[in-house]
XYZ file of N, CA and C in Angstrom:
177
model
N -11.467 2.431 -8.286
C -10.386 3.411 -8.354
C -9.559 3.347 -7.082
N -8.475 4.104 -7.044
C -7.583 4.052 -5.900
C -6.626 2.894 -6.036
N -5.555 2.958 -5.301
C -4.558 1.905 -5.352
C -3.558 2.139 -6.468
N -2.410 1.521 -6.311
C -1.342 1.645 -7.304
C -0.720 0.279 -7.571
N -0.372 0.048 -8.817
C 0.326 -1.177 -9.201
C 1.795 -1.065 -8.801
N 2.477 -2.186 -8.739
C 3.890 -2.226 -8.370
C 4.717 -1.277 -9.235
N 4.490 -1.297 -10.541
C 5.278 -0.433 -11.439
C 5.054 1.042 -11.134
N 3.826 1.416 -10.766
C 3.535 2.811 -10.433
C 4.183 3.209 -9.113
N 4.134 2.315 -8.136
C 4.786 2.582 -6.853
C 6.294 2.725 -7.042
N 6.874 1.870 -7.886
C 8.307 1.942 -8.185
C 8.652 3.286 -8.835
N 7.853 3.688 -9.788
C 8.105 4.942 -10.503
C 7.997 6.147 -9.560
N 7.021 6.125 -8.659
C 6.811 7.250 -7.745
C 7.834 7.308 -6.614
N 8.323 6.145 -6.178
C 9.212 6.123 -5.012
C 10.685 5.944 -5.357
N 10.967 5.309 -6.482
C 12.348 5.007 -6.833
C 12.907 3.806 -6.075
N 12.079 3.168 -5.257
C 12.504 1.975 -4.516
C 12.595 0.811 -5.508
N 13.690 0.044 -5.468
C 13.800 -1.114 -6.366
C 12.586 -2.038 -6.218
N 12.147 -2.596 -7.344
C 10.932 -3.418 -7.331
C 11.019 -4.589 -6.359
N 12.175 -5.240 -6.269
C 12.312 -6.385 -5.359
C 12.116 -5.949 -3.910
N 12.706 -4.823 -3.539
C 12.551 -4.300 -2.174
C 11.113 -3.875 -1.928
N 10.545 -3.206 -2.908
C 9.169 -2.738 -2.797
C 8.208 -3.911 -2.633
N 8.453 -4.980 -3.360
C 7.600 -6.164 -3.260
C 7.670 -6.776 -1.862
N 8.856 -6.810 -1.269
C 8.987 -7.323 0.107
C 8.217 -6.435 1.084
N 8.315 -5.132 0.911
C 7.585 -4.189 1.775
C 6.083 -4.396 1.619
N 5.626 -4.492 0.382
C 4.195 -4.673 0.122
C 3.687 -5.987 0.707
N 4.465 -7.056 0.570
C 4.059 -8.357 1.132
C 3.939 -8.268 2.652
N 4.878 -7.572 3.290
C 4.821 -7.403 4.745
C 3.587 -6.613 5.147
N 3.317 -5.523 4.444
C 2.128 -4.717 4.743
C 0.851 -5.528 4.527
N 0.868 -6.376 3.496
C -0.283 -7.233 3.214
C -0.478 -8.254 4.337
N 0.613 -8.855 4.803
C 0.538 -9.827 5.904
C 0.006 -9.187 7.181
N 0.323 -7.916 7.394
C -0.120 -7.186 8.591
C -1.533 -6.640 8.436
N -2.133 -6.828 7.262
C -3.497 -6.363 7.041
C -3.606 -4.872 6.770
N -2.497 -4.242 6.414
C -2.508 -2.802 6.166
C -2.914 -2.454 4.733
N -2.640 -3.371 3.812
C -3.016 -3.187 2.411
C -3.543 -4.508 1.875
N -4.151 -4.455 0.712
C -4.551 -5.676 0.017
C -4.329 -5.460 -1.470
N -4.158 -6.550 -2.197
C -3.931 -6.459 -3.633
C -5.213 -6.805 -4.360
N -5.675 -5.873 -5.173
C -6.898 -6.064 -5.941
C -6.630 -7.055 -7.073
N -7.431 -8.085 -7.158
C -7.227 -9.145 -8.148
C -7.445 -8.654 -9.578
N -8.383 -7.761 -9.785
C -8.733 -7.325 -11.138
C -7.561 -6.694 -11.883
N -6.774 -5.871 -11.173
C -5.695 -5.155 -11.862
C -4.350 -5.226 -11.145
N -4.279 -5.926 -10.021
C -3.021 -6.065 -9.294
C -2.619 -4.864 -8.466
N -3.479 -3.852 -8.408
C -3.154 -2.645 -7.647
C -3.177 -2.939 -6.150
N -2.300 -2.264 -5.426
C -2.263 -2.364 -3.970
C -3.103 -1.234 -3.406
N -3.994 -1.584 -2.482
C -4.981 -0.647 -1.956
C -4.884 -0.622 -0.437
N -4.920 0.578 0.177
C -4.907 0.638 1.643
C -6.142 -0.046 2.217
N -5.957 -0.769 3.302
C -7.093 -1.408 3.964
C -7.797 -0.392 4.850
N -8.944 -0.769 5.357
C -9.689 0.103 6.259
C -8.854 0.428 7.485
N -8.113 -0.557 8.010
C -7.326 -0.319 9.224
C -6.237 0.719 8.979
N -5.612 0.710 7.808
C -4.595 1.712 7.501
C -5.234 3.083 7.342
N -6.375 3.145 6.681
C -7.075 4.419 6.519
C -7.513 4.965 7.868
N -7.984 4.095 8.737
C -8.407 4.508 10.077
C -7.214 5.028 10.878
N -6.084 4.336 10.807
C -4.878 4.762 11.509
C -4.415 6.125 11.007
N -4.422 6.317 9.707
C -4.008 7.600 9.134
C -4.927 8.716 9.612
N -6.221 8.444 9.692
C -7.167 9.441 10.183
C -6.900 9.798 11.628
N -6.598 8.817 12.440
C -6.285 9.073 13.851
C -5.019 9.901 13.991
N -4.003 9.546 13.246
C -2.743 10.289 13.311
C -2.942 11.730 12.855
N -3.770 11.920 11.843
C -4.046 13.261 11.346
C -4.756 14.098 12.407
N -5.689 13.491 13.116
C -6.430 14.219 14.163
C -5.532 14.560 15.343
N -4.541 13.714 15.626
C -3.646 13.948 16.759
C -2.574 14.985 16.439
N -2.323 15.211 15.178
C -1.254 16.157 14.775
C -1.668 17.601 14.984
């Protein structure tokens, strides 16, 4: 569970799919997300989850 497919991210954000795909590829290259092979969903990596937790604690 967890993660969202490109079509779901597009529907939730309204960002054009081509732009969204470029953003997702960049995040993937930086190790912030990964794409699950089974269903194509994009999932936050541990490093992104850890960063979000740190930012939440600092707020």
